[in-house]
């Protein structure tokens, strides 16, 4: 069993739908990151969470430390949101601590 | 633009050839990383450098070497490429609150 599990692996939605991607982890963490990988391959950091909830535009990320679970929500989805969304956890406190990544969720938003 | 610059973007090697992937960041980050990404698997850490002058092995270091030349630059070397090293390689730099990734190198070993 992977230390970081994402669901679903693939998700297809219609433009305008509310989307949720889930991430569960099995190790103690100091932070959780959500990343977006564009169809061209570039990776962008969306959020870093250690507790609670963060919002940026139409994206909302939440984390429940006790349940070892995080969700990424996209409101009013748009075709440009089509990408792979990756959850990653950091288990140490220092900036040298390594990240462990989930396999990613492929999101396709149709017009 | 500030960020992580990674070269080359594409490379084809023959088995046994060597090459160096270059990475430079201009954000004054202490930590730098090399990852590989393979289909059906998450990004896996090859090597990382927590600060200038230090390097440490990650999950999959076999067949690779690294050099942290200075605070800006962190290179990855394949001494004798093997088909199993066909992958997409990403360099990243980071601090506690976030990471910045390079655009990736698609390497094919034939």
mmCIF file of C-alpha atoms in Angstrom:
data_model
loop_
_atom_site.group_PDB
_atom_site.id
_atom_site.type_symbol
_atom_site.label_atom_id
_atom_site.label_comp_id
_atom_site.label_asym_id
_atom_site.label_seq_id
_atom_site.Cartn_x
_atom_site.Cartn_y
_atom_site.Cartn_z
ATOM 1 C CA UNK A 1 0.000 0.000 0.000
ATOM 2 C CA UNK A 2 1.367 3.402 -0.987
ATOM 3 C CA UNK A 3 1.953 5.954 1.747
ATOM 4 C CA UNK A 4 -0.110 8.480 -0.237
ATOM 5 C CA UNK A 5 -3.306 7.362 -1.961
ATOM 6 C CA UNK A 6 -5.364 9.569 -4.244
ATOM 7 C CA UNK A 7 -8.897 9.050 -5.517
ATOM 8 C CA UNK A 8 -10.232 8.961 -8.052
ATOM 9 C CA UNK A 9 -7.426 8.132 -10.485
ATOM 10 C CA UNK A 10 -9.417 9.611 -13.362
ATOM 11 C CA UNK A 11 -12.242 12.119 -13.288
ATOM 12 C CA UNK A 12 -14.309 13.543 -16.132
ATOM 13 C CA UNK A 13 -16.631 16.457 -15.489
ATOM 14 C CA UNK A 14 -18.773 18.918 -17.391
ATOM 15 C CA UNK A 15 -17.893 22.581 -17.332
ATOM 16 C CA UNK A 16 -19.377 24.244 -14.277
ATOM 17 C CA UNK A 17 -19.418 21.169 -12.061
ATOM 18 C CA UNK A 18 -18.024 21.103 -8.517
ATOM 19 C CA UNK A 19 -15.050 18.742 -8.320
ATOM 20 C CA UNK A 20 -13.483 16.965 -5.372
ATOM 21 C CA UNK A 21 -10.193 15.064 -5.382
ATOM 22 C CA UNK A 22 -9.206 13.127 -2.286
ATOM 23 C CA UNK A 23 -5.860 12.287 -0.724
ATOM 24 C CA UNK A 24 -5.234 9.886 2.165
ATOM 25 C CA UNK A 25 -1.877 9.271 3.762
ATOM 26 C CA UNK A 26 -0.572 6.782 6.261
ATOM 27 C CA UNK A 27 2.435 8.540 7.781
ATOM 28 C CA UNK A 28 2.854 11.424 10.179
ATOM 29 C CA UNK A 29 3.355 14.617 8.246
ATOM 30 C CA UNK A 30 4.476 18.180 8.781
ATOM 31 C CA UNK A 31 2.795 19.487 5.636
ATOM 32 C CA UNK A 32 0.747 18.433 2.627
ATOM 33 C CA UNK A 33 1.081 19.903 -0.831
ATOM 34 C CA UNK A 34 -1.262 19.981 -3.785
ATOM 35 C CA UNK A 35 0.380 20.298 -7.194
ATOM 36 C CA UNK A 36 -0.979 20.704 -10.703
ATOM 37 C CA UNK A 37 0.719 19.135 -13.711
ATOM 38 C CA UNK A 38 -0.279 20.684 -17.001
ATOM 39 C CA UNK A 39 -0.779 18.652 -20.176
ATOM 40 C CA UNK A 40 2.579 19.985 -21.372
ATOM 41 C CA UNK A 41 4.246 18.436 -18.318
ATOM 42 C CA UNK A 42 5.048 21.461 -16.154
ATOM 43 C CA UNK A 43 4.339 21.170 -12.417
ATOM 44 C CA UNK A 44 2.953 24.055 -10.388
ATOM 45 C CA UNK A 45 2.560 24.193 -6.642
ATOM 46 C CA UNK A 46 -1.047 25.071 -5.699
ATOM 47 C CA UNK A 47 -1.228 24.810 -1.908
ATOM 48 C CA UNK A 48 0.784 23.902 1.132
ATOM 49 C CA UNK A 49 -1.319 22.901 4.155
ATOM 50 C CA UNK A 50 -0.510 21.914 7.688
ATOM 51 C CA UNK A 51 -4.008 22.433 9.104
ATOM 52 C CA UNK A 52 -7.446 23.733 8.228
ATOM 53 C CA UNK A 53 -8.360 25.137 4.869
ATOM 54 C CA UNK A 54 -6.917 27.382 2.152
ATOM 55 C CA UNK A 55 -8.615 29.065 -0.791
ATOM 56 C CA UNK A 56 -7.191 30.529 -3.962
ATOM 57 C CA UNK A 57 -9.670 31.655 -6.560
ATOM 58 C CA UNK A 58 -11.884 28.690 -7.449
ATOM 59 C CA UNK A 59 -9.620 26.199 -5.665
ATOM 60 C CA UNK A 60 -10.101 25.154 -2.053
ATOM 61 C CA UNK A 61 -7.902 22.716 -0.146
ATOM 62 C CA UNK A 62 -8.733 21.208 3.227
ATOM 63 C CA UNK A 63 -6.895 18.887 5.544
ATOM 64 C CA UNK A 64 -7.957 16.782 8.518
ATOM 65 C CA UNK A 65 -4.813 15.826 10.402
ATOM 66 C CA UNK A 66 -6.594 13.396 12.749
ATOM 67 C CA UNK A 67 -8.122 11.481 9.847
ATOM 68 C CA UNK A 68 -4.984 11.811 7.669
ATOM 69 C CA UNK A 69 -7.039 13.065 4.776
ATOM 70 C CA UNK A 70 -7.045 16.065 2.472
ATOM 71 C CA UNK A 71 -9.381 17.207 -0.279
ATOM 72 C CA UNK A 72 -8.929 19.546 -3.206
ATOM 73 C CA UNK A 73 -12.117 21.182 -4.462
ATOM 74 C CA UNK A 74 -12.612 23.076 -7.694
ATOM 75 C CA UNK A 75 -15.736 25.215 -7.947
ATOM 76 C CA UNK A 76 -17.298 26.159 -11.296
ATOM 77 C CA UNK A 77 -14.856 23.937 -13.183
ATOM 78 C CA UNK A 78 -13.563 25.020 -16.565
ATOM 79 C CA UNK A 79 -11.835 23.141 -19.410
ATOM 80 C CA UNK A 80 -8.598 24.954 -18.533
ATOM 81 C CA UNK A 81 -8.652 23.103 -15.192
ATOM 82 C CA UNK A 82 -7.937 19.881 -17.100
ATOM 83 C CA UNK A 83 -4.652 18.597 -15.685
ATOM 84 C CA UNK A 84 -3.180 16.014 -13.350
ATOM 85 C CA UNK A 85 -3.543 16.966 -9.681
ATOM 86 C CA UNK A 86 -0.934 15.530 -7.357
ATOM 87 C CA UNK A 87 -0.966 15.255 -3.583
ATOM 88 C CA UNK A 88 2.390 15.135 -1.776
ATOM 89 C CA UNK A 89 3.254 14.910 1.911
ATOM 90 C CA UNK A 90 6.322 16.059 3.770
ATOM 91 C CA UNK A 91 7.220 14.062 6.836
ATOM 92 C CA UNK A 92 10.011 16.175 8.287
ATOM 93 C CA UNK A 93 10.188 19.689 9.651
ATOM 94 C CA UNK A 94 13.122 21.048 7.715
ATOM 95 C CA UNK A 95 13.249 22.309 4.155
ATOM 96 C CA UNK A 96 15.465 19.365 3.318
ATOM 97 C CA UNK A 97 12.700 16.906 4.145
ATOM 98 C CA UNK A 98 11.612 14.814 1.255
ATOM 99 C CA UNK A 99 8.163 14.739 -0.302
ATOM 100 C CA UNK A 100 6.222 11.531 -0.925
ATOM 101 C CA UNK A 101 3.857 11.796 -3.853
ATOM 102 C CA UNK A 102 0.549 10.241 -4.780
ATOM 103 C CA UNK A 103 0.125 8.915 -8.298
ATOM 104 C CA UNK A 104 -2.050 11.818 -9.317
ATOM 105 C CA UNK A 105 -5.635 12.334 -10.458
ATOM 106 C CA UNK A 106 -6.230 12.994 -14.149
ATOM 107 C CA UNK A 107 -9.019 15.576 -14.424
ATOM 108 C CA UNK A 108 -10.745 16.286 -17.726
ATOM 109 C CA UNK A 109 -13.332 19.039 -17.865
ATOM 110 C CA UNK A 110 -15.459 19.017 -21.000
ATOM 111 C CA UNK A 111 -17.077 22.175 -22.388
ATOM 112 C CA UNK B 1 11.507 35.207 -14.672
ATOM 113 C CA UNK B 2 12.412 33.724 -11.326
ATOM 114 C CA UNK B 3 12.259 29.991 -11.121
ATOM 115 C CA UNK B 4 13.998 26.742 -11.867
ATOM 116 C CA UNK B 5 15.739 26.298 -15.200
ATOM 117 C CA UNK B 6 16.358 22.739 -16.315
ATOM 118 C CA UNK B 7 18.233 21.593 -19.425
ATOM 119 C CA UNK B 8 17.943 19.842 -21.788
ATOM 120 C CA UNK B 9 14.209 19.401 -22.403
ATOM 121 C CA UNK B 10 14.624 16.258 -24.484
ATOM 122 C CA UNK B 11 17.440 13.750 -24.877
ATOM 123 C CA UNK B 12 17.905 10.381 -26.520
ATOM 124 C CA UNK B 13 20.852 8.285 -25.363
ATOM 125 C CA UNK B 14 22.217 4.930 -26.369
ATOM 126 C CA UNK B 15 22.724 2.330 -23.654
ATOM 127 C CA UNK B 16 26.032 2.947 -21.935
ATOM 128 C CA UNK B 17 26.322 6.632 -22.836
ATOM 129 C CA UNK B 18 26.660 9.257 -20.145
ATOM 130 C CA UNK B 19 25.040 12.632 -19.733
ATOM 131 C CA UNK B 20 24.457 15.393 -17.202
ATOM 132 C CA UNK B 21 21.156 17.114 -16.566
ATOM 133 C CA UNK B 22 21.588 20.696 -15.451
ATOM 134 C CA UNK B 23 19.413 22.591 -13.005
ATOM 135 C CA UNK B 24 19.668 26.156 -11.731
ATOM 136 C CA UNK B 25 17.414 28.202 -9.467
ATOM 137 C CA UNK B 26 17.466 31.909 -8.748
ATOM 138 C CA UNK B 27 15.208 31.994 -5.688
ATOM 139 C CA UNK B 28 17.983 31.602 -3.112
ATOM 140 C CA UNK B 29 16.510 28.293 -1.920
ATOM 141 C CA UNK B 30 18.701 26.078 0.203
ATOM 142 C CA UNK B 31 17.072 22.796 -0.819
ATOM 143 C CA UNK B 32 17.117 21.255 -4.280
ATOM 144 C CA UNK B 33 15.811 17.932 -5.533
ATOM 145 C CA UNK B 34 15.896 15.563 -8.502
ATOM 146 C CA UNK B 35 12.834 13.423 -9.207
ATOM 147 C CA UNK B 36 11.868 10.960 -11.887
ATOM 148 C CA UNK B 37 8.314 10.416 -13.081
ATOM 149 C CA UNK B 38 7.225 7.151 -14.657
ATOM 150 C CA UNK B 39 3.781 6.147 -15.956
ATOM 151 C CA UNK B 40 1.546 4.754 -13.211
ATOM 152 C CA UNK B 41 3.893 5.894 -10.462
ATOM 153 C CA UNK B 42 4.186 9.068 -8.487
ATOM 154 C CA UNK B 43 7.240 11.257 -8.630
ATOM 155 C CA UNK B 44 10.135 9.494 -6.946
ATOM 156 C CA UNK B 45 13.073 11.198 -5.322
ATOM 157 C CA UNK B 46 16.468 10.363 -6.786
ATOM 158 C CA UNK B 47 18.742 12.666 -4.783
ATOM 159 C CA UNK B 48 18.359 15.837 -2.826
ATOM 160 C CA UNK B 49 20.541 18.562 -1.405
ATOM 161 C CA UNK B 50 19.404 20.266 1.781
ATOM 162 C CA UNK B 51 22.050 22.955 1.470
ATOM 163 C CA UNK B 52 25.099 23.914 -0.513
ATOM 164 C CA UNK B 53 27.779 21.302 -0.053
ATOM 165 C CA UNK B 54 25.494 18.461 1.019
ATOM 166 C CA UNK B 55 23.736 15.751 -0.960
ATOM 167 C CA UNK B 56 21.697 12.728 0.116
ATOM 168 C CA UNK B 57 20.184 9.718 -1.553
ATOM 169 C CA UNK B 58 16.472 9.476 -2.141
ATOM 170 C CA UNK B 59 14.314 6.468 -2.985
ATOM 171 C CA UNK B 60 15.899 5.523 -6.310
ATOM 172 C CA UNK B 61 19.562 6.680 -6.402
ATOM 173 C CA UNK B 62 21.132 3.702 -8.171
ATOM 174 C CA UNK B 63 22.725 4.627 -11.487
ATOM 175 C CA UNK B 64 22.849 8.342 -10.727
ATOM 176 C CA UNK B 65 25.256 10.840 -9.212
ATOM 177 C CA UNK B 66 24.703 14.462 -8.278
ATOM 178 C CA UNK B 67 26.722 17.589 -7.678
ATOM 179 C CA UNK B 68 25.632 20.676 -5.772
ATOM 180 C CA UNK B 69 28.005 23.037 -7.516
ATOM 181 C CA UNK B 70 26.896 26.101 -5.559
ATOM 182 C CA UNK B 71 23.671 27.370 -4.021
ATOM 183 C CA UNK B 72 22.096 27.894 -7.445
ATOM 184 C CA UNK B 73 23.066 24.753 -9.322
ATOM 185 C CA UNK B 74 22.337 21.050 -8.791
ATOM 186 C CA UNK B 75 23.252 18.631 -11.555
ATOM 187 C CA UNK B 76 22.288 14.985 -12.112
ATOM 188 C CA UNK B 77 24.646 12.642 -13.942
ATOM 189 C CA UNK B 78 23.966 9.300 -15.559
ATOM 190 C CA UNK B 79 27.339 7.595 -15.913
ATOM 191 C CA UNK B 80 26.202 4.629 -18.002
ATOM 192 C CA UNK B 81 22.627 5.007 -19.160
ATOM 193 C CA UNK B 82 20.279 2.011 -19.120
ATOM 194 C CA UNK B 83 16.831 1.587 -20.719
ATOM 195 C CA UNK B 84 15.351 1.488 -17.192
ATOM 196 C CA UNK B 85 16.373 5.127 -16.840
ATOM 197 C CA UNK B 86 13.975 6.169 -19.577
ATOM 198 C CA UNK B 87 11.778 8.628 -17.733
ATOM 199 C CA UNK B 88 10.846 12.250 -17.274
ATOM 200 C CA UNK B 89 13.163 13.997 -14.848
ATOM 201 C CA UNK B 90 12.234 17.029 -12.771
ATOM 202 C CA UNK B 91 14.441 19.304 -10.780
ATOM 203 C CA UNK B 92 12.872 21.282 -7.936
ATOM 204 C CA UNK B 93 13.904 23.733 -5.291
ATOM 205 C CA UNK B 94 12.001 24.500 -2.146
ATOM 206 C CA UNK B 95 11.435 25.986 1.203
ATOM 207 C CA UNK B 96 9.042 24.957 3.957
ATOM 208 C CA UNK B 97 6.109 26.759 2.390
ATOM 209 C CA UNK B 98 6.408 25.560 -1.180
ATOM 210 C CA UNK B 99 8.351 24.107 -4.037
ATOM 211 C CA UNK B 100 9.153 25.245 -7.564
ATOM 212 C CA UNK B 101 9.693 22.714 -10.319
ATOM 213 C CA UNK B 102 11.650 22.868 -13.519
ATOM 214 C CA UNK B 103 9.908 22.122 -16.805
ATOM 215 C CA UNK B 104 11.245 18.576 -17.010
ATOM 216 C CA UNK B 105 13.619 16.553 -19.170
ATOM 217 C CA UNK B 106 12.199 13.705 -21.239
ATOM 218 C CA UNK B 107 14.991 11.137 -21.487
ATOM 219 C CA UNK B 108 14.852 8.059 -23.681
ATOM 220 C CA UNK B 109 17.560 5.410 -23.471
ATOM 221 C CA UNK B 110 17.626 3.025 -26.410
#
